[in-house]
CSV table of C-alpha atoms and ligand atoms in Angstrom, one decimal:
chain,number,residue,atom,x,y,z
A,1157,UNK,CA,3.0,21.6,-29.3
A,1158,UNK,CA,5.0,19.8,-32.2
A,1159,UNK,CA,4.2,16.6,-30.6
A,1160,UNK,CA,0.7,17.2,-30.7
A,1161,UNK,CA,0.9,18.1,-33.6
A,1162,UNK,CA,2.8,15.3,-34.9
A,1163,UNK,CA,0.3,12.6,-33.3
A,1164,UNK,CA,-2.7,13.9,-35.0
A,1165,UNK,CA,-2.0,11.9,-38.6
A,1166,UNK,CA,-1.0,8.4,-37.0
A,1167,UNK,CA,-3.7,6.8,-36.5
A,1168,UNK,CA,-3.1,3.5,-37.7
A,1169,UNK,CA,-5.0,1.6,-40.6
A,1170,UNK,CA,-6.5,-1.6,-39.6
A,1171,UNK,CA,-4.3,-4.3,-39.3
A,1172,UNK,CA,-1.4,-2.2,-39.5
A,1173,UNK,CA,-0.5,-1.8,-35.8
A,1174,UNK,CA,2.7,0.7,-34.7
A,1175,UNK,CA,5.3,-1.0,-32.9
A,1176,UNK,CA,5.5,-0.9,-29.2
A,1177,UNK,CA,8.5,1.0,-29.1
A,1178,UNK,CA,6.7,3.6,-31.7
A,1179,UNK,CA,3.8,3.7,-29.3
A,1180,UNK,CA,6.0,4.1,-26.1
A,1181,UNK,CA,7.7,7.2,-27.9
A,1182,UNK,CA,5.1,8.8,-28.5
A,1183,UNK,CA,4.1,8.0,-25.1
A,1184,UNK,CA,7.1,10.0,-24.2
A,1185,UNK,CA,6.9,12.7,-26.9
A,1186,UNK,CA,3.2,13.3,-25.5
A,1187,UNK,CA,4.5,13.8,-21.8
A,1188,UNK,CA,7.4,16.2,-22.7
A,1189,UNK,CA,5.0,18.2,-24.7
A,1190,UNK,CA,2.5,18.6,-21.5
A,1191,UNK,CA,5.7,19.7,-19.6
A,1192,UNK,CA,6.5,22.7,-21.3
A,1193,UNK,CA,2.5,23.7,-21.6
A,1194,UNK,CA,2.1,26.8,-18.7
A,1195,UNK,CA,0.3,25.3,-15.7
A,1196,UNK,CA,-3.8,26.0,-16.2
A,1197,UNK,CA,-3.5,24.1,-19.9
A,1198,UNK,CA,-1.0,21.5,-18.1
A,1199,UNK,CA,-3.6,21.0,-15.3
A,1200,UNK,CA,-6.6,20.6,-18.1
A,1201,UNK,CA,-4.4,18.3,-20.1
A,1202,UNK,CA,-3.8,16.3,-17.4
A,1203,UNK,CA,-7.0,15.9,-16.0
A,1204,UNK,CA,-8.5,15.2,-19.9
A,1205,UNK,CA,-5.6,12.0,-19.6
A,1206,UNK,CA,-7.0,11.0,-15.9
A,1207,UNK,CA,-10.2,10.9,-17.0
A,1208,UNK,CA,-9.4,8.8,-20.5
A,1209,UNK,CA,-7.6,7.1,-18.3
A,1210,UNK,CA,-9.7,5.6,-15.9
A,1211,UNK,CA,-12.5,5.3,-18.1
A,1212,UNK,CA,-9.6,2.8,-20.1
A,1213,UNK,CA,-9.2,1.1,-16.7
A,1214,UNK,CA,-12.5,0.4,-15.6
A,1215,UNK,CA,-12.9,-1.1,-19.3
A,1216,UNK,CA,-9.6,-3.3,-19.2
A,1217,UNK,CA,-10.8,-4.2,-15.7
A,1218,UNK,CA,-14.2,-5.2,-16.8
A,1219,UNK,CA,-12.9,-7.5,-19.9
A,1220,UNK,CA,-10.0,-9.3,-17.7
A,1221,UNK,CA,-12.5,-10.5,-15.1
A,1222,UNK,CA,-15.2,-11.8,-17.8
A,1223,UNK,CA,-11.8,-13.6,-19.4
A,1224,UNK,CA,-10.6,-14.7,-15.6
A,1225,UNK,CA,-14.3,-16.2,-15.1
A,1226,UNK,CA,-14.5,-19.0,-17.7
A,1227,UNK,CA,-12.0,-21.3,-18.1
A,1228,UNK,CA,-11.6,-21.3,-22.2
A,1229,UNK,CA,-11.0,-17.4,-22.0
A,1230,UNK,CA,-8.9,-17.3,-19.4
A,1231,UNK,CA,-5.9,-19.3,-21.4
A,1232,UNK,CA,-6.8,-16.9,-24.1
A,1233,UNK,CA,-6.0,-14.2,-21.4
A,1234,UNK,CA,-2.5,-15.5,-20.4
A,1235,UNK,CA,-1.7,-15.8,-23.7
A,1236,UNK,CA,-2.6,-11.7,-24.3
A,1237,UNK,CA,-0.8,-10.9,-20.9
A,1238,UNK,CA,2.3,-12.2,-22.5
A,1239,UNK,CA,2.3,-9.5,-25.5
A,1240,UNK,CA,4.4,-7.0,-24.4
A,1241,UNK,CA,2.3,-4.5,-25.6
A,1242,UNK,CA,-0.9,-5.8,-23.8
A,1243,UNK,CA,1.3,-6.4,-20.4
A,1244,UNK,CA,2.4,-3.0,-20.4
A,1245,UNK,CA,-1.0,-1.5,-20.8
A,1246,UNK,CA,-2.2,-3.9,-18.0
A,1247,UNK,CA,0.5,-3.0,-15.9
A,1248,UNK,CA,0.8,1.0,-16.8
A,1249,UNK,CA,-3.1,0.1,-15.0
A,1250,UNK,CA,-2.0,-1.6,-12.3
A,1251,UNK,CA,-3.9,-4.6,-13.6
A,1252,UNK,CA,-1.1,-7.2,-13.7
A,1253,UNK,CA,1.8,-6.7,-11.7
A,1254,UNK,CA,5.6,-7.2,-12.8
A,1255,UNK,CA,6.5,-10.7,-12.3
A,1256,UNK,CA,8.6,-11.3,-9.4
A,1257,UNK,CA,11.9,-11.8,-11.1
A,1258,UNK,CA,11.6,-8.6,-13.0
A,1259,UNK,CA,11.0,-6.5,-10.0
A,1260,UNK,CA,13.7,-8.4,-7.9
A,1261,UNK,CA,16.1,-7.4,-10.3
A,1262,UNK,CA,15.3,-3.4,-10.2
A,1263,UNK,CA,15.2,-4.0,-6.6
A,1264,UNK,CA,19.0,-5.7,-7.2
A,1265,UNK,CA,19.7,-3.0,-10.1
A,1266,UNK,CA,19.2,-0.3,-6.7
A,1267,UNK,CA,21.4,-2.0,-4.5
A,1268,UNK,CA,24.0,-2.4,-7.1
A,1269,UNK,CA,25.5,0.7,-7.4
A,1270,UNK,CA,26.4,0.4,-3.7
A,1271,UNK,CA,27.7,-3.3,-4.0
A,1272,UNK,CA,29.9,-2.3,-7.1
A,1273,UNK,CA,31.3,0.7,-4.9
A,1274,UNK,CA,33.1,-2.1,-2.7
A,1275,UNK,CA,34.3,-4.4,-5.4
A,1276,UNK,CA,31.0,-7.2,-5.2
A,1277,UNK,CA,28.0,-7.7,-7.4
A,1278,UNK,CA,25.0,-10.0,-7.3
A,1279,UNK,CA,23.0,-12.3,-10.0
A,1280,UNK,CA,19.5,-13.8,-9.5
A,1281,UNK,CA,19.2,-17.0,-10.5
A,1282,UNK,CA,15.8,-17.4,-9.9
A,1283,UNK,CA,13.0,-17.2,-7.4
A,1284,UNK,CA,11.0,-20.3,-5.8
A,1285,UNK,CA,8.7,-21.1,-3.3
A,1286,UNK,CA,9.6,-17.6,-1.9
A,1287,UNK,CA,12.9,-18.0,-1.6
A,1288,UNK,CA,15.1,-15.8,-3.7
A,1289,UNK,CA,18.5,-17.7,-5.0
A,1290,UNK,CA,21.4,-15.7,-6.0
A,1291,UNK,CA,24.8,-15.3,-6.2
A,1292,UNK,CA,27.5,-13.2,-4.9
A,1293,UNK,CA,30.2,-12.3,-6.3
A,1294,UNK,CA,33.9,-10.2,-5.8
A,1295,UNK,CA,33.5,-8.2,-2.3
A,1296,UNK,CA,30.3,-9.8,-1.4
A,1297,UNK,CA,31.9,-13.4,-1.0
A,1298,UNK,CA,33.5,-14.2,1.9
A,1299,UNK,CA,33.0,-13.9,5.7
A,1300,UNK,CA,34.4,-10.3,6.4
A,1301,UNK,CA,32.6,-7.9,8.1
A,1302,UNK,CA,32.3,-6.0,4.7
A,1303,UNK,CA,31.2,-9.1,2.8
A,1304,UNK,CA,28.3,-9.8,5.5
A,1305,UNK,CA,27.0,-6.3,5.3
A,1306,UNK,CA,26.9,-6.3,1.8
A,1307,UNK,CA,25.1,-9.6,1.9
A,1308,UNK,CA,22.6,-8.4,4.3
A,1309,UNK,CA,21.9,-5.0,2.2
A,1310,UNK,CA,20.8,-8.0,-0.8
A,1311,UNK,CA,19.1,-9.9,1.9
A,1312,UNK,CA,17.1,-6.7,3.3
A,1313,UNK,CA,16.4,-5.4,-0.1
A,1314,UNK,CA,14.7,-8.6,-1.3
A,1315,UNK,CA,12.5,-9.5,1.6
A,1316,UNK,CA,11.3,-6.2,2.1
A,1317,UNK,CA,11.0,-4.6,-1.5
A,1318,UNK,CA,9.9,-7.8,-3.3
A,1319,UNK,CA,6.3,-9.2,-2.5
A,1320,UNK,CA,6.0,-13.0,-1.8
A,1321,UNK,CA,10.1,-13.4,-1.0
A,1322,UNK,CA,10.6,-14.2,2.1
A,1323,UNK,CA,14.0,-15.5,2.1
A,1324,UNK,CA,17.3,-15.5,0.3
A,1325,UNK,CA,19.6,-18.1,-0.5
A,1326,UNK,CA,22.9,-17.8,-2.1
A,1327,UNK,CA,24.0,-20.2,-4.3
A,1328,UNK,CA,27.6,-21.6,-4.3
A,1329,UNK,CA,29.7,-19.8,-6.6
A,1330,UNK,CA,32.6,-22.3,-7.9
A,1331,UNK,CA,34.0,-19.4,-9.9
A,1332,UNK,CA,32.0,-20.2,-13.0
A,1333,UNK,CA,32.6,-23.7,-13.1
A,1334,UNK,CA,31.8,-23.5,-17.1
A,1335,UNK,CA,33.7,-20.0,-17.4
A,1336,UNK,CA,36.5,-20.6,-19.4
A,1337,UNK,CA,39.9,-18.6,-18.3
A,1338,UNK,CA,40.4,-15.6,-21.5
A,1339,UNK,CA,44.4,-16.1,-21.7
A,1340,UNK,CA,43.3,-20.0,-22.6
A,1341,UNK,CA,40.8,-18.6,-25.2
A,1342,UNK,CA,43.5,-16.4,-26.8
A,1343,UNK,CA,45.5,-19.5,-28.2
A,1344,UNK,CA,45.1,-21.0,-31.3
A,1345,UNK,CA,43.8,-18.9,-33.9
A,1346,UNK,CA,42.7,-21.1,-37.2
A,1347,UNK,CA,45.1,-20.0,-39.9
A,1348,UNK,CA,42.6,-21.3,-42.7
A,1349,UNK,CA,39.5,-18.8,-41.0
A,1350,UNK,CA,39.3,-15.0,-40.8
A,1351,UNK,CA,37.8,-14.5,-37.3
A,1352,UNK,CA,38.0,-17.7,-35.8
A,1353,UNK,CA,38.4,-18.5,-32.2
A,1354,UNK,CA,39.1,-21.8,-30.3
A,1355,UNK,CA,36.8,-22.2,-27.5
A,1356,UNK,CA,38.3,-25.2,-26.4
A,1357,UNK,CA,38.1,-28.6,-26.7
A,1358,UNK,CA,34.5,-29.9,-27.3
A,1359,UNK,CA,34.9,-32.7,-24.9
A,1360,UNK,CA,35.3,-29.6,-22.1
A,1361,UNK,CA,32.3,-27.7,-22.7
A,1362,UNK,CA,30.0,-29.6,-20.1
A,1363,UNK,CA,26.5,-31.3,-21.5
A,1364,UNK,CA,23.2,-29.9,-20.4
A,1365,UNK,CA,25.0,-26.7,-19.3
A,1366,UNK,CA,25.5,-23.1,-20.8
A,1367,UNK,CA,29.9,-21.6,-21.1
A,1368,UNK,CA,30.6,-18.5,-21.1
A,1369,UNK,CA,33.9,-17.0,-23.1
A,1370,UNK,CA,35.4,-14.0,-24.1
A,1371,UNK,CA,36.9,-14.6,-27.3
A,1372,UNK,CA,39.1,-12.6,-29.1
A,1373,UNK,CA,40.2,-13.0,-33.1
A,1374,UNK,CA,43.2,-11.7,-34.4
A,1375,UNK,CA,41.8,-9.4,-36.0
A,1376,UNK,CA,41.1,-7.8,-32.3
A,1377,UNK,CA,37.4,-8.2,-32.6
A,1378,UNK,CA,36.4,-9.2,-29.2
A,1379,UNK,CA,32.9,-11.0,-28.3
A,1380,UNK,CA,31.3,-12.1,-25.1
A,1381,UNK,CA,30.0,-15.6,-26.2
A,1382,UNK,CA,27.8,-18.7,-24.6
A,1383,UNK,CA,27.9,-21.9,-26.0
A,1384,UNK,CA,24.8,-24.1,-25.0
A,1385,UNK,CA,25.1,-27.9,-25.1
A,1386,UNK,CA,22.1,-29.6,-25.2
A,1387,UNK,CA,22.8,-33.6,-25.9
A,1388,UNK,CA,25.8,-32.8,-27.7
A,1389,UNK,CA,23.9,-30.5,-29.5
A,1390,UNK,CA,26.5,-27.0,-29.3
A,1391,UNK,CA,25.1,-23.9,-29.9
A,1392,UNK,CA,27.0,-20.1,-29.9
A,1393,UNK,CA,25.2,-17.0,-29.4
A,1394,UNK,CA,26.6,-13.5,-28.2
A,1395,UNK,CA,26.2,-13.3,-24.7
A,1396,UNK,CA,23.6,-10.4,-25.3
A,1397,UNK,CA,19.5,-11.5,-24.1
A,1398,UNK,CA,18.0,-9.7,-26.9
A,1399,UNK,CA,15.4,-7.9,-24.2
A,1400,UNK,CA,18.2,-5.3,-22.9
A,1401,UNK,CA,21.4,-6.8,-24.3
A,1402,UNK,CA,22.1,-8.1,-20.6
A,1403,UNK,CA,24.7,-11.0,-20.1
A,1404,UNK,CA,23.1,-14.8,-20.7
A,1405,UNK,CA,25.9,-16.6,-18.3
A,1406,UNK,CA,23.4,-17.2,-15.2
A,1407,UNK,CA,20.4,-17.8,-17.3
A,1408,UNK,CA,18.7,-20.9,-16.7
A,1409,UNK,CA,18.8,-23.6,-19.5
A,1410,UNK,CA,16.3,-26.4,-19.7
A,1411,UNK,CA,17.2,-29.6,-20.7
A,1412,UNK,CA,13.9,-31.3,-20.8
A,1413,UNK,CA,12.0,-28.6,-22.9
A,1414,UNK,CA,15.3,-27.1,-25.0
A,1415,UNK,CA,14.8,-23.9,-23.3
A,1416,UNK,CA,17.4,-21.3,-22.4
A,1417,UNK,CA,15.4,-18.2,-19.8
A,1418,UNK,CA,17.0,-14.6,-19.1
A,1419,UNK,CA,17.8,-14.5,-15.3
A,1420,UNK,CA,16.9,-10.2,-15.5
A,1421,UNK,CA,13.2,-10.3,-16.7
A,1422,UNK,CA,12.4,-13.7,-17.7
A,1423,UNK,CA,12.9,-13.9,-21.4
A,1424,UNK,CA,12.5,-17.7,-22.8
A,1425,UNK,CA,14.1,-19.1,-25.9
A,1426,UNK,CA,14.7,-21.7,-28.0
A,1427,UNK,CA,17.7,-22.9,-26.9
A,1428,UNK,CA,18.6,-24.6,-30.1
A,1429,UNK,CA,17.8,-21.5,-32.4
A,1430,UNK,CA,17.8,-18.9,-30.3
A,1431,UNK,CA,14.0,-17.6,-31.4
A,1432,UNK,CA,12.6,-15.9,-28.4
A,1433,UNK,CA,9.2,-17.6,-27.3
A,1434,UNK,CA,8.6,-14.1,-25.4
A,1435,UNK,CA,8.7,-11.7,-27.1
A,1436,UNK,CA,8.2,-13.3,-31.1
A,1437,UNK,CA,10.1,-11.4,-33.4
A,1438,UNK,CA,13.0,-11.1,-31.4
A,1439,UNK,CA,15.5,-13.4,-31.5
A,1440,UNK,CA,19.5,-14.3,-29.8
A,1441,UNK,CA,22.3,-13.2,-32.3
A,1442,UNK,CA,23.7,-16.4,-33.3
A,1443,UNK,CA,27.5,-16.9,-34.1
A,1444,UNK,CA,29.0,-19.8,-36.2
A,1445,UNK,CA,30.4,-22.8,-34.7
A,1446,UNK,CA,32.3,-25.8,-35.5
A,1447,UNK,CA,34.1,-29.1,-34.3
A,1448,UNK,CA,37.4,-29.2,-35.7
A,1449,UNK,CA,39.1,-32.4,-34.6
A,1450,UNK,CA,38.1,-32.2,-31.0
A,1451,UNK,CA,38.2,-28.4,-30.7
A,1452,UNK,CA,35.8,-26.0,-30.6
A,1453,UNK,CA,35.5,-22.9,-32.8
A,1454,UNK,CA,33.5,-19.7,-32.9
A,1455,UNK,CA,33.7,-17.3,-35.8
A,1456,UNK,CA,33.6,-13.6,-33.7
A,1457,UNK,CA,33.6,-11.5,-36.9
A,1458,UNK,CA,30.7,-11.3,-39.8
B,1586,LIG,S1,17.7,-8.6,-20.4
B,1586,LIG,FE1,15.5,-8.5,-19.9
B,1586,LIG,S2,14.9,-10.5,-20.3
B,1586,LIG,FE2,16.9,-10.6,-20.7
């Protein structure tokens, strides 16, 4: 009832819009409200949102094909699709459908559970031509009988849960060729900078590629960092995507455009700056760095 309640004086002004996770609470708020209501007003609430509902379907439906019909509206279409706000409406519709990285990975984020139960894990790198390419890790690498169950429960759970994958490939996995060891990252500590860590030496950290680090400051403040190198170009960030805070290691940096894209749900951003091209607003915490005769430093604390 208090929900209710509460909704009834938030109707926005004009050109003051509430933010998406506002709207999604109250979303939420709505739906535990209609739980507790005793079962005739449930069933009359419900079937006042069905009909709302569908009425808001046939609508959305209508507009997208008049946008999909000519070719000027239809860019103006993508570009809406990739609001998050309008994408979730379209989807909550059935309109648009998740893209098929994002529903590979909750396919993956089912299967995990089981593969972190004996010791393995798996990353998508990305998906292509309908091939799925990952990467195994721990208890799912190898050529046991363990290892090649687990790989076939990835395998199974892909091409049958994922539309348009029909295959998987996993990648080779040089134990993070660009993963730099911690007990190396735990030397060194700048005397002249509170919160200072070596990285290593710049000549290490490999052009056109993304290093991952754990660095830790003597102050004991620990961060998980990446440092991108675009033409010589080093960047730190913490190793957070700023969608769900999931790690950035396996995400897939593009030389050509200066773009650095979340292997979980497909999050783009400036590689340089870390502004997400997404989702605008949000944006890739960004740590100081600097090139001290040959070495590479990351300041861990603010
Ligand atoms: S965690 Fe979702 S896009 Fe990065």
């Amino acid at each position: 009832m208090t929900a209710i309640a509460d909704q009834s004086h938030s109707t926005s002004a004009p050109g003051d819009e509430p933010e998406f996770e506002k709207l999604a609470k109250r979303v939420d708020d709505a739906m535990r409200a209609l739980a507790g209501l005793d079962p005739m007003s449930r069933a009359i609430a419900e079937e006042v949102k069905a009909s709302v509902e569908s009425i808001h379907r046939a609508g959305l439906v209508s507009i997208v094909r008049r946008l999909k019909a000519e070719e000027a509206t239809r860019e103006a279409l993508f570009e809406l699709v990739d609001d998050p706000v309008v994408h979730l409406l379209l989807s909550l519709h059935e309109i648009v459908r998740p893209d098929p990285m994002t529903l590979a990975n909750r396919v993956l984020a089912d299967v995990r559970p089981q593969l972190h139960s004996h010791g393995g894990d798996v990353a998508l790198v990305r998906i292509e031509d309908g091939t799925a390419f990952v990467r195994l890790e721990g208890a799912c690498n190898g050529c046991s009988m363990s290892s090649v169950t687990l790989r076939n429960l990835v395998e199974n759970a892909l091409t049958e849960s994922v539309p348009g994958v029909s295959a998987v490939e996993v990648l080779p996995n040089e134990p993070s060729p660009t993963l730099i060891s911690v007990e190396s990252l735990r030397i060194g500590l700048n005397p002249t900078g509170e919160g200072w860590v070596k990285v290593g030496a710049a000549a290490d950290i490999p052009v056109g590629d993304i290093t991952a680090a754990c660095l830790t400051a003597s102050s004991g403040d620990q961060a998980e960092v990446i440092v991108v190198n675009i033409a010589q170009r080093l960047t730190a960030y913490r190793n957070e995507c700023a969608h769900e805070a999931l790690p950035l290691d396996n995400a897939m940096l593009d030389v050509s455009n200066g773009t650095l894209t979340c292997p979980w749900h497909g999050f783009c951003y400036d590689a340089t700056s870390g502004e997400c091209l997404t989702a605008p607003g949000a944006q890739l915490e960004q740590l100081p760095l600097r090139v001290d005769e040959g070495d590479v430093w990351v300041r861990v604390t603010t």
